[in-house]
mmCIF file of C-alpha atoms in Angstrom:
data_model
loop_
_atom_site.group_PDB
_atom_site.id
_atom_site.type_symbol
_atom_site.label_atom_id
_atom_site.label_comp_id
_atom_site.label_asym_id
_atom_site.label_seq_id
_atom_site.Cartn_x
_atom_site.Cartn_y
_atom_site.Cartn_z
ATOM 1 C CA MET A 1325 -0.109 -0.012 0.038
ATOM 2 C CA GLY A 1326 1.423 3.451 -1.053
ATOM 3 C CA ARG A 1327 1.558 6.487 1.201
ATOM 4 C CA THR A 1328 -1.831 7.995 1.608
ATOM 5 C CA LYS A 1329 -2.214 11.544 0.487
ATOM 6 C CA LEU A 1330 -4.334 13.540 3.091
ATOM 7 C CA TYR A 1331 -6.323 16.571 2.748
ATOM 8 C CA PRO A 1332 -7.167 18.302 6.070
ATOM 9 C CA VAL A 1333 -9.594 20.940 5.305
ATOM 10 C CA GLY A 1334 -11.804 23.467 7.162
ATOM 11 C CA SER A 1335 -10.471 24.080 10.672
ATOM 12 C CA GLY A 1336 -7.372 25.930 12.057
ATOM 13 C CA ARG A 1337 -7.346 23.531 14.808
ATOM 14 C CA LEU A 1338 -5.932 20.933 12.486
ATOM 15 C CA GLU A 1339 -2.733 22.836 12.637
ATOM 16 C CA LYS A 1340 -2.287 21.650 16.218
ATOM 17 C CA ILE A 1341 -2.011 18.033 15.062
ATOM 18 C CA ALA A 1342 -0.082 18.717 11.896
ATOM 19 C CA PRO A 1343 3.173 17.190 13.253
ATOM 20 C CA ALA A 1344 1.357 13.729 13.866
ATOM 21 C CA LEU A 1345 -0.391 13.925 10.563
ATOM 22 C CA ARG A 1346 2.805 14.609 8.628
ATOM 23 C CA ARG A 1347 4.412 11.618 10.329
ATOM 24 C CA ALA A 1348 1.645 9.361 8.921
ATOM 25 C CA PHE A 1349 0.686 10.679 5.544
ATOM 26 C CA ASP A 1350 1.615 13.002 2.731
ATOM 27 C CA VAL A 1351 -0.431 16.040 3.794
ATOM 28 C CA VAL A 1352 -1.772 18.612 1.462
ATOM 29 C CA GLU A 1353 -2.198 21.907 3.183
ATOM 30 C CA PRO A 1354 -5.530 23.879 2.460
ATOM 31 C CA GLY A 1355 -5.085 26.546 -0.146
ATOM 32 C CA ARG A 1356 -1.681 25.147 -1.454
ATOM 33 C CA ASP A 1357 -3.142 23.169 -4.330
ATOM 34 C CA PRO A 1358 -4.642 25.194 -7.304
ATOM 35 C CA VAL A 1359 -8.301 25.843 -6.932
ATOM 36 C CA PRO A 1360 -10.485 24.486 -9.728
ATOM 37 C CA ARG A 1361 -11.755 27.213 -11.986
ATOM 38 C CA SER A 1362 -15.330 25.916 -11.348
ATOM 39 C CA LEU A 1363 -15.277 26.867 -7.586
ATOM 40 C CA ARG A 1364 -13.873 30.305 -8.050
ATOM 41 C CA ALA A 1365 -17.329 31.854 -8.200
ATOM 42 C CA VAL A 1366 -20.318 29.923 -6.681
ATOM 43 C CA PRO A 1367 -23.726 31.800 -7.401
ATOM 44 C CA GLY A 1368 -26.043 32.182 -4.603
ATOM 45 C CA LEU A 1369 -23.523 31.179 -1.716
ATOM 46 C CA GLY A 1370 -21.940 33.543 0.523
ATOM 47 C CA GLN A 1371 -18.452 33.064 2.225
ATOM 48 C CA ALA A 1372 -17.152 31.752 -1.136
ATOM 49 C CA GLY A 1373 -13.541 31.854 0.226
ATOM 50 C CA THR A 1374 -14.391 29.375 2.993
ATOM 51 C CA LEU A 1375 -16.315 27.335 0.481
ATOM 52 C CA VAL A 1376 -13.286 27.160 -1.867
ATOM 53 C CA GLU A 1377 -10.847 26.230 1.110
ATOM 54 C CA TYR A 1378 -13.183 23.249 1.916
ATOM 55 C CA LEU A 1379 -14.106 21.896 -1.477
ATOM 56 C CA GLY A 1380 -11.345 22.880 -3.713
ATOM 57 C CA PRO A 1381 -8.748 20.271 -2.538
ATOM 58 C CA ILE A 1382 -11.560 17.579 -2.633
ATOM 59 C CA VAL A 1383 -12.335 18.173 -6.243
ATOM 60 C CA SER A 1384 -8.734 18.004 -7.096
ATOM 61 C CA ALA A 1385 -7.958 14.961 -4.917
ATOM 62 C CA PRO A 1386 -8.976 12.018 -7.186
ATOM 63 C CA ALA A 1387 -7.229 13.601 -10.285
ATOM 64 C CA VAL A 1388 -3.758 12.455 -9.398
ATOM 65 C CA ASP A 1389 -3.306 8.883 -10.649
ATOM 66 C CA GLY A 1390 -1.990 6.304 -8.342
ATOM 67 C CA GLU A 1391 -2.560 8.176 -5.032
ATOM 68 C CA LYS A 1392 -4.995 7.404 -2.315
ATOM 69 C CA PRO A 1393 -6.683 10.576 -1.376
ATOM 70 C CA VAL A 1394 -8.557 10.980 2.074
ATOM 71 C CA VAL A 1395 -10.239 13.947 3.404
ATOM 72 C CA LEU A 1396 -10.139 14.886 7.092
ATOM 73 C CA VAL A 1397 -12.295 17.465 8.888
ATOM 74 C CA ASP A 1398 -12.543 18.181 12.603
ATOM 75 C CA SER A 1399 -15.853 20.004 12.769
ATOM 76 C CA VAL A 1400 -19.537 19.025 12.161
ATOM 77 C CA GLY A 1401 -21.190 22.322 10.805
ATOM 78 C CA LEU A 1402 -22.577 23.028 7.401
ATOM 79 C CA PHE A 1403 -19.413 23.228 5.433
ATOM 80 C CA PRO A 1404 -18.199 19.779 6.535
ATOM 81 C CA LEU A 1405 -21.663 18.749 5.577
ATOM 82 C CA LEU A 1406 -20.901 19.911 1.920
ATOM 83 C CA VAL A 1407 -17.646 18.335 2.048
ATOM 84 C CA GLY A 1408 -19.019 14.944 3.088
ATOM 85 C CA ILE A 1409 -21.844 15.029 0.404
ATOM 86 C CA LEU A 1410 -19.076 15.806 -2.333
ATOM 87 C CA CYS A 1411 -16.810 13.240 -0.980
ATOM 88 C CA GLU A 1412 -19.699 10.808 -1.252
ATOM 89 C CA GLN A 1413 -20.568 11.754 -4.704
ATOM 90 C CA ARG A 1414 -16.728 11.475 -5.905
ATOM 91 C CA ASP A 1415 -16.170 8.145 -3.749
ATOM 92 C CA VAL A 1416 -13.423 9.982 -1.867
ATOM 93 C CA PRO A 1417 -12.948 8.560 1.816
ATOM 94 C CA PHE A 1418 -14.249 11.153 4.207
ATOM 95 C CA VAL A 1419 -12.892 11.127 7.795
ATOM 96 C CA VAL A 1420 -14.283 13.183 10.701
ATOM 97 C CA ARG A 1421 -12.241 13.866 13.837
ATOM 98 C CA LEU A 1422 -14.337 14.611 16.912
ATOM 99 C CA ARG A 1423 -12.922 16.694 19.621
ATOM 100 C CA GLY A 1424 -15.991 17.554 21.646
ATOM 101 C CA GLY A 1425 -18.887 16.005 23.533
ATOM 102 C CA MET A 1426 -22.044 14.694 21.985
ATOM 103 C CA TRP A 1427 -24.875 15.329 24.734
ATOM 104 C CA LYS A 1428 -26.817 18.435 23.869
ATOM 105 C CA GLU A 1429 -23.581 20.466 23.339
ATOM 106 C CA PHE A 1430 -25.257 23.163 21.219
ATOM 107 C CA ARG A 1431 -28.170 23.771 23.791
ATOM 108 C CA ASP A 1432 -25.503 24.110 26.442
ATOM 109 C CA ARG A 1433 -23.331 26.517 24.456
ATOM 110 C CA ALA A 1434 -26.585 28.731 23.782
ATOM 111 C CA HIS A 1435 -27.746 28.763 27.278
ATOM 112 C CA THR A 1436 -27.910 32.517 27.556
ATOM 113 C CA GLU A 1437 -30.355 32.644 24.617
ATOM 114 C CA SER A 1438 -34.086 32.297 24.868
ATOM 115 C CA HIS A 1439 -35.733 28.950 25.394
ATOM 116 C CA LEU A 1440 -37.211 29.130 21.744
ATOM 117 C CA ARG A 1441 -33.904 30.047 20.026
ATOM 118 C CA ARG A 1442 -32.027 27.575 22.264
ATOM 119 C CA HIS A 1443 -34.279 24.708 21.164
ATOM 120 C CA SER A 1444 -34.264 25.714 17.474
ATOM 121 C CA HIS A 1445 -30.473 26.133 17.458
ATOM 122 C CA ASN A 1446 -29.975 22.806 19.103
ATOM 123 C CA LEU A 1447 -32.168 20.945 16.622
ATOM 124 C CA HIS A 1448 -30.539 22.585 13.655
ATOM 125 C CA LYS A 1449 -27.169 21.918 14.902
ATOM 126 C CA GLU A 1450 -27.679 18.389 15.840
ATOM 127 C CA PHE A 1451 -29.343 17.592 12.626
ATOM 128 C CA VAL A 1452 -26.427 18.747 10.569
ATOM 129 C CA ARG A 1453 -23.926 17.064 13.109
ATOM 130 C CA ASN A 1454 -25.755 13.751 12.711
ATOM 131 C CA ARG A 1455 -25.751 13.870 8.988
ATOM 132 C CA VAL A 1456 -21.961 14.719 8.734
ATOM 133 C CA LEU A 1457 -21.318 11.692 10.923
ATOM 134 C CA SER A 1458 -23.488 9.442 8.877
ATOM 135 C CA LEU A 1459 -21.478 10.350 5.687
ATOM 136 C CA ALA A 1460 -18.040 9.588 7.556
ATOM 137 C CA ASP A 1461 -16.166 6.463 6.444
ATOM 138 C CA ARG A 1462 -14.210 6.843 9.787
ATOM 139 C CA ILE A 1463 -15.040 8.706 12.880
ATOM 140 C CA LEU A 1464 -12.060 9.526 15.092
ATOM 141 C CA PRO A 1465 -13.033 10.626 18.598
ATOM 142 C CA VAL A 1466 -10.240 12.054 20.767
ATOM 143 C CA SER A 1467 -10.917 9.890 23.864
ATOM 144 C CA PRO A 1468 -12.576 6.537 24.764
ATOM 145 C CA PHE A 1469 -15.277 8.539 26.521
ATOM 146 C CA LEU A 1470 -16.212 10.284 23.389
ATOM 147 C CA ARG A 1471 -16.410 7.008 21.487
ATOM 148 C CA ALA A 1472 -18.726 5.865 24.107
ATOM 149 C CA GLN A 1473 -20.847 8.994 23.588
ATOM 150 C CA VAL A 1474 -20.967 8.329 19.802
ATOM 151 C CA ALA A 1475 -22.191 4.812 20.491
ATOM 152 C CA TYR A 1476 -24.786 6.030 22.801
ATOM 153 C CA GLU A 1477 -26.238 8.844 20.599
ATOM 154 C CA LEU A 1478 -25.881 7.402 17.117
ATOM 155 C CA GLU A 1479 -26.868 4.276 15.325
ATOM 156 C CA VAL A 1480 -23.359 3.817 13.864
ATOM 157 C CA ASP A 1481 -21.163 0.716 13.310
ATOM 158 C CA LEU A 1482 -18.551 1.004 15.968
ATOM 159 C CA GLU A 1483 -15.949 -0.344 13.570
ATOM 160 C CA ARG A 1484 -16.101 2.960 11.805
ATOM 161 C CA VAL A 1485 -15.262 4.652 15.168
ATOM 162 C CA ARG A 1486 -11.656 4.494 16.307
ATOM 163 C CA VAL A 1487 -9.994 6.512 19.019
ATOM 164 C CA VAL A 1488 -7.061 8.765 17.882
ATOM 165 C CA HIS A 1489 -5.843 10.893 20.824
ATOM 166 C CA ASN A 1490 -4.749 14.421 20.671
ATOM 167 C CA PRO A 1491 -0.962 14.680 20.252
ATOM 168 C CA LEU A 1492 1.130 16.805 22.585
ATOM 169 C CA GLU A 1493 4.611 17.971 22.167
ATOM 170 C CA THR A 1494 6.245 18.543 25.552
ATOM 171 C CA ASP A 1495 9.181 20.685 24.521
ATOM 172 C CA ARG A 1496 7.311 23.974 24.966
ATOM 173 C CA PHE A 1497 6.709 23.294 28.642
ATOM 174 C CA ASP A 1498 10.439 22.564 29.139
ATOM 175 C CA ALA A 1499 11.220 25.997 27.413
ATOM 176 C CA THR A 1500 8.892 27.966 29.700
ATOM 177 C CA PRO A 1501 10.802 29.577 32.610
ATOM 178 C CA GLU A 1502 9.181 29.399 36.071
ATOM 179 C CA GLY A 1503 7.763 32.334 37.641
ATOM 180 C CA ARG A 1504 6.296 34.346 34.881
ATOM 181 C CA PHE A 1505 2.671 33.652 35.663
ATOM 182 C CA LYS A 1506 2.993 34.318 39.306
ATOM 183 C CA ARG A 1507 4.660 37.646 38.470
ATOM 184 C CA ALA A 1508 1.906 38.552 35.974
ATOM 185 C CA ILE A 1509 -0.833 38.033 38.552
ATOM 186 C CA GLY A 1510 1.037 39.165 41.612
ATOM 187 C CA LEU A 1511 1.323 35.913 43.659
ATOM 188 C CA ASP A 1512 5.068 36.067 44.082
ATOM 189 C CA ASP A 1513 6.126 32.896 45.891
ATOM 190 C CA GLU A 1514 2.887 31.773 47.103
ATOM 191 C CA LYS A 1515 1.452 28.443 46.230
ATOM 192 C CA PHE A 1516 -1.734 27.911 44.139
ATOM 193 C CA ILE A 1517 -4.129 25.531 42.808
ATOM 194 C CA SER A 1518 -5.153 26.068 39.093
ATOM 195 C CA ALA A 1519 -8.308 25.376 37.175
ATOM 196 C CA ILE A 1520 -8.847 26.018 33.411
ATOM 197 C CA THR A 1521 -12.355 26.275 32.206
ATOM 198 C CA SER A 1522 -14.405 27.692 29.369
ATOM 199 C CA PHE A 1523 -17.133 30.136 30.137
ATOM 200 C CA ASN A 1524 -18.875 29.463 26.794
ATOM 201 C CA TYR A 1525 -20.349 26.205 28.096
ATOM 202 C CA ARG A 1526 -22.440 26.083 31.315
ATOM 203 C CA ARG A 1527 -21.744 22.618 32.132
ATOM 204 C CA LYS A 1528 -17.976 23.143 32.055
ATOM 205 C CA TYR A 1529 -17.729 25.941 34.674
ATOM 206 C CA GLU A 1530 -20.550 24.453 36.732
ATOM 207 C CA GLY A 1531 -17.995 21.785 37.527
ATOM 208 C CA ILE A 1532 -16.118 24.258 39.469
ATOM 209 C CA VAL A 1533 -19.245 25.574 41.090
ATOM 210 C CA HIS A 1534 -20.288 22.308 42.371
ATOM 211 C CA PHE A 1535 -16.910 21.369 44.122
ATOM 212 C CA VAL A 1536 -16.387 24.916 45.771
ATOM 213 C CA PRO A 1537 -17.160 23.450 49.134
ATOM 214 C CA ALA A 1538 -14.071 21.271 48.911
ATOM 215 C CA ILE A 1539 -11.810 23.922 47.628
ATOM 216 C CA GLN A 1540 -13.033 26.235 50.401
ATOM 217 C CA ARG A 1541 -12.086 23.553 53.151
ATOM 218 C CA VAL A 1542 -8.607 23.454 51.530
ATOM 219 C CA LEU A 1543 -8.153 27.177 51.521
ATOM 220 C CA GLU A 1544 -9.507 27.500 55.062
ATOM 221 C CA ALA A 1545 -6.802 24.874 56.242
ATOM 222 C CA HIS A 1546 -3.910 26.400 54.432
ATOM 223 C CA SER A 1547 -3.866 30.229 54.528
ATOM 224 C CA ASP A 1548 -0.843 30.585 52.120
ATOM 225 C CA TRP A 1549 -2.636 28.822 49.185
ATOM 226 C CA HIS A 1550 -4.669 30.428 46.462
ATOM 227 C CA PHE A 1551 -7.127 29.172 43.868
ATOM 228 C CA VAL A 1552 -6.534 30.413 40.240
ATOM 229 C CA ILE A 1553 -9.222 30.109 37.513
ATOM 230 C CA ALA A 1554 -8.211 30.755 33.922
ATOM 231 C CA GLY A 1555 -10.727 31.049 31.107
ATOM 232 C CA ALA A 1556 -12.983 33.340 29.188
ATOM 233 C CA GLY A 1557 -16.339 33.073 27.221
ATOM 234 C CA THR A 1558 -19.761 34.550 26.669
ATOM 235 C CA ALA A 1559 -20.917 33.710 30.298
ATOM 236 C CA TYR A 1560 -17.675 34.998 31.978
ATOM 237 C CA GLU A 1561 -19.349 37.529 34.136
ATOM 238 C CA GLU A 1562 -22.242 35.190 35.248
ATOM 239 C CA GLY A 1563 -19.893 32.295 35.791
ATOM 240 C CA ARG A 1564 -17.435 34.187 37.871
ATOM 241 C CA GLU A 1565 -19.991 35.635 40.053
ATOM 242 C CA ARG A 1566 -21.706 32.181 40.628
ATOM 243 C CA ILE A 1567 -18.204 30.842 41.636
ATOM 244 C CA ARG A 1568 -17.168 33.704 43.834
ATOM 245 C CA GLU A 1569 -20.567 33.843 45.753
ATOM 246 C CA ARG A 1570 -20.117 30.168 46.796
ATOM 247 C CA PHE A 1571 -16.946 31.082 48.636
ATOM 248 C CA ASP A 1572 -17.158 32.487 52.149
ATOM 249 C CA GLU A 1573 -15.691 35.728 52.801
ATOM 250 C CA PRO A 1574 -12.593 34.843 54.605
ATOM 251 C CA VAL A 1575 -11.083 32.981 51.697
ATOM 252 C CA ARG A 1576 -12.806 34.823 48.764
ATOM 253 C CA ASP A 1577 -9.762 37.298 48.256
ATOM 254 C CA ARG A 1578 -7.588 34.229 47.556
ATOM 255 C CA VAL A 1579 -9.685 33.171 44.685
ATOM 256 C CA VAL A 1580 -8.281 34.734 41.454
ATOM 257 C CA PHE A 1581 -9.758 34.865 38.014
ATOM 258 C CA THR A 1582 -7.458 35.792 35.221
ATOM 259 C CA GLY A 1583 -9.774 35.651 32.198
ATOM 260 C CA PHE A 1584 -8.201 34.438 29.082
ATOM 261 C CA TYR A 1585 -4.510 33.939 29.743
ATOM 262 C CA THR A 1586 -1.753 32.939 27.204
ATOM 263 C CA PRO A 1587 0.668 31.329 26.920
ATOM 264 C CA ILE A 1588 -1.011 28.573 28.998
ATOM 265 C CA GLU A 1589 2.414 26.834 29.700
ATOM 266 C CA GLU A 1590 3.227 29.696 31.927
ATOM 267 C CA LEU A 1591 0.215 29.036 34.151
ATOM 268 C CA LEU A 1592 0.703 25.238 34.307
ATOM 269 C CA VAL A 1593 4.556 25.392 34.873
ATOM 270 C CA ASP A 1594 3.954 27.661 37.951
ATOM 271 C CA ALA A 1595 0.840 25.659 39.222
ATOM 272 C CA ASP A 1596 1.432 23.503 42.303
ATOM 273 C CA ILE A 1597 -1.626 21.449 41.703
ATOM 274 C CA ALA A 1598 -4.005 21.456 38.701
ATOM 275 C CA LEU A 1599 -7.712 20.961 38.903
ATOM 276 C CA HIS A 1600 -10.088 20.083 36.004
ATOM 277 C CA LEU A 1601 -13.748 20.093 37.144
ATOM 278 C CA SER A 1602 -16.375 19.721 34.377
ATOM 279 C CA PHE A 1603 -19.587 17.944 33.488
ATOM 280 C CA ARG A 1604 -19.089 18.648 29.768
ATOM 281 C CA ASP A 1605 -15.431 17.844 28.528
ATOM 282 C CA ALA A 1606 -14.830 14.692 26.569
ATOM 283 C CA GLY A 1607 -10.938 14.883 26.063
ATOM 284 C CA PRO A 1608 -9.647 18.326 27.302
ATOM 285 C CA MET A 1609 -6.242 19.356 26.207
ATOM 286 C CA ALA A 1610 -5.669 21.041 29.628
ATOM 287 C CA VAL A 1611 -5.640 17.821 31.218
ATOM 288 C CA LEU A 1612 -2.907 16.613 28.977
ATOM 289 C CA GLU A 1613 -0.966 19.961 29.300
ATOM 290 C CA ALA A 1614 -1.051 19.944 32.959
ATOM 291 C CA GLN A 1615 0.668 16.476 32.925
ATOM 292 C CA ALA A 1616 3.140 17.678 30.272
ATOM 293 C CA ALA A 1617 4.063 20.509 32.828
ATOM 294 C CA ARG A 1618 4.902 17.875 35.482
ATOM 295 C CA THR A 1619 1.858 19.100 37.505
ATOM 296 C CA PRO A 1620 -0.227 16.761 39.626
ATOM 297 C CA ILE A 1621 -3.772 16.892 38.551
ATOM 298 C CA VAL A 1622 -7.101 16.109 40.184
ATOM 299 C CA VAL A 1623 -10.131 15.491 37.906
ATOM 300 C CA ASN A 1624 -13.861 14.614 38.572
ATOM 301 C CA THR A 1625 -15.723 11.740 37.106
ATOM 302 C CA GLY A 1626 -18.155 14.109 35.018
ATOM 303 C CA GLY A 1627 -16.563 13.689 31.650
ATOM 304 C CA GLY A 1628 -13.628 11.976 29.763
ATOM 305 C CA MET A 1629 -10.905 13.416 31.977
ATOM 306 C CA ALA A 1630 -10.225 10.199 33.792
ATOM 307 C CA GLY A 1631 -9.442 8.345 30.636
ATOM 308 C CA LEU A 1632 -6.489 10.843 29.958
ATOM 309 C CA LEU A 1633 -4.734 9.674 33.189
ATOM 310 C CA ASP A 1634 -2.675 6.835 33.989
ATOM 311 C CA ARG A 1635 -4.939 5.118 36.447
ATOM 312 C CA SER A 1636 -2.316 2.602 37.353
ATOM 313 C CA VAL A 1637 -0.106 5.227 39.028
ATOM 314 C CA ARG A 1638 -0.634 5.570 42.706
ATOM 315 C CA GLY A 1639 -1.814 9.180 43.396
ATOM 316 C CA THR A 1640 -3.816 9.614 40.232
ATOM 317 C CA ALA A 1641 -6.820 11.468 41.665
ATOM 318 C CA VAL A 1642 -10.183 10.975 39.971
ATOM 319 C CA VAL A 1643 -12.908 12.277 42.313
ATOM 320 C CA GLU A 1644 -16.827 11.849 42.675
ATOM 321 C CA ASN A 1645 -17.669 14.151 45.569
ATOM 322 C CA ASP A 1646 -16.571 16.983 47.841
ATOM 323 C CA ASP A 1647 -14.964 14.810 50.400
ATOM 324 C CA GLU A 1648 -12.802 12.807 47.884
ATOM 325 C CA LEU A 1649 -11.794 16.154 46.262
ATOM 326 C CA TYR A 1650 -10.915 17.645 49.737
ATOM 327 C CA HIS A 1651 -8.675 14.837 50.837
ATOM 328 C CA SER A 1652 -7.087 14.482 47.402
ATOM 329 C CA LEU A 1653 -6.080 18.147 47.361
ATOM 330 C CA ASN A 1654 -5.190 18.230 50.979
ATOM 331 C CA GLU A 1655 -2.812 15.328 50.656
ATOM 332 C CA PHE A 1656 -0.990 17.084 47.666
ATOM 333 C CA VAL A 1657 -0.972 20.363 49.540
ATOM 334 C CA GLU A 1658 0.719 18.788 52.563
ATOM 335 C CA GLU A 1659 3.230 16.520 50.829
ATOM 336 C CA PRO A 1660 5.335 18.464 48.353
ATOM 337 C CA GLU A 1661 7.535 15.356 47.476
ATOM 338 C CA ARG A 1662 4.365 13.526 46.628
ATOM 339 C CA ARG A 1663 3.478 16.504 44.239
ATOM 340 C CA ARG A 1664 6.746 16.120 42.533
ATOM 341 C CA ALA A 1665 6.716 12.481 42.212
ATOM 342 C CA VAL A 1666 3.148 12.225 40.688
ATOM 343 C CA GLY A 1667 3.997 15.157 38.425
ATOM 344 C CA GLU A 1668 7.134 13.318 37.071
ATOM 345 C CA ARG A 1669 4.964 10.126 36.479
ATOM 346 C CA ASN A 1670 2.374 12.321 34.669
ATOM 347 C CA ARG A 1671 4.963 13.667 32.379
ATOM 348 C CA ARG A 1672 6.256 10.056 31.535
ATOM 349 C CA HIS A 1673 2.622 9.240 30.743
ATOM 350 C CA ILE A 1674 2.271 11.947 28.343
ATOM 351 C CA GLU A 1675 5.508 11.182 26.573
ATOM 352 C CA ARG A 1676 4.439 7.379 26.348
ATOM 353 C CA GLU A 1677 0.846 7.751 25.166
ATOM 354 C CA PHE A 1678 0.395 11.238 23.487
ATOM 355 C CA ALA A 1679 3.613 11.876 21.706
ATOM 356 C CA PRO A 1680 3.167 12.985 18.171
ATOM 357 C CA GLU A 1681 4.848 9.689 16.821
ATOM 358 C CA THR A 1682 2.321 7.643 18.889
ATOM 359 C CA VAL A 1683 -0.673 9.433 17.715
ATOM 360 C CA ALA A 1684 0.663 9.366 14.250
ATOM 361 C CA ALA A 1685 0.595 5.337 14.380
ATOM 362 C CA GLU A 1686 -2.927 5.700 15.719
ATOM 363 C CA PHE A 1687 -4.036 7.853 12.706
ATOM 364 C CA ARG A 1688 -2.155 5.552 10.332
ATOM 365 C CA HIS A 1689 -3.734 2.359 11.627
ATOM 366 C CA ALA A 1690 -7.163 3.849 11.580
ATOM 367 C CA ILE A 1691 -6.914 5.160 8.028
ATOM 368 C CA ASP A 1692 -4.988 2.109 6.597
ATOM 369 C CA ASP A 1693 -7.528 -0.088 7.986
ATOM 370 C CA MET A 1694 -10.256 1.835 6.347
ATOM 371 C CA LEU A 1695 -8.581 1.728 2.902
ATOM 372 C CA SER A 1696 -7.643 -2.018 3.119
#
């Protein structure tokens, strides 16, 4: 079998997995190949530039003799639907990479809208999503949890659904000097627990809201520790106030909101403990990034976070309730050597399971099996 020619189209997020893709395939970058003349003007359709970016490479793909073209998208909106339809018509293998959760995700994102608009938005988006996935020759969720969601939500042959993880290069964490984030937010030498969330999705930041009592107990017991929350989104003001109001006044001044912060490496390298509390996330990069930064991390069971950890490692903390979270955090706070040891094991786990060459092999196996 010759080397497969892969056309990743449509989303800038595909750039993040480009190192893994290039290890496995001959990758054709969007916009690099000549655009067919027939697509330079599409009457009656707006956003023609975006349409060309999606459809141009696909029309060109089968024209090269002896190659095995495959089209890859990583979103499930209207343009991927057009891509899928065209691939079906031209008998081009169509692969969809799934990064996000499958349970009422559009309704959750639109929670600030009216009930009628939210319901309409949800039905429209889910119809398009399901149609895109029905056209896919392969569906590649980024976590086992997300694969289970696909099985639950859709009538689909699970042989078409293969887990291909998010790749992560660790060099950028090694190159990040310590102390920059603390200086930026004025913490100096104080210790802190970090949490990264999105305020675009209610069920993401509600994970933090739910577990505030446990974090409150830790801050009360350790007056030199802070809780730092990074993240932004359309419901930032609402979410921030809901979280703040749940903390009692004596510790509230040690709860810090940074809003959107970049580079995220600076935050995670400086963090003493990372938290990821969510009822929405299927395979969040923040969990991988915390481990790459050698930071011990505690997650809850309300999503796919636990599947990104090495559960065989003693000290891996996956919690269901406030008491479990309090005890896990408190042990890390009181045992700095344990924090360091778990952090090192986390890093080795990322290097072993999520390195670009490892994920490239997952991609290659999933695609080669489809083409065989």
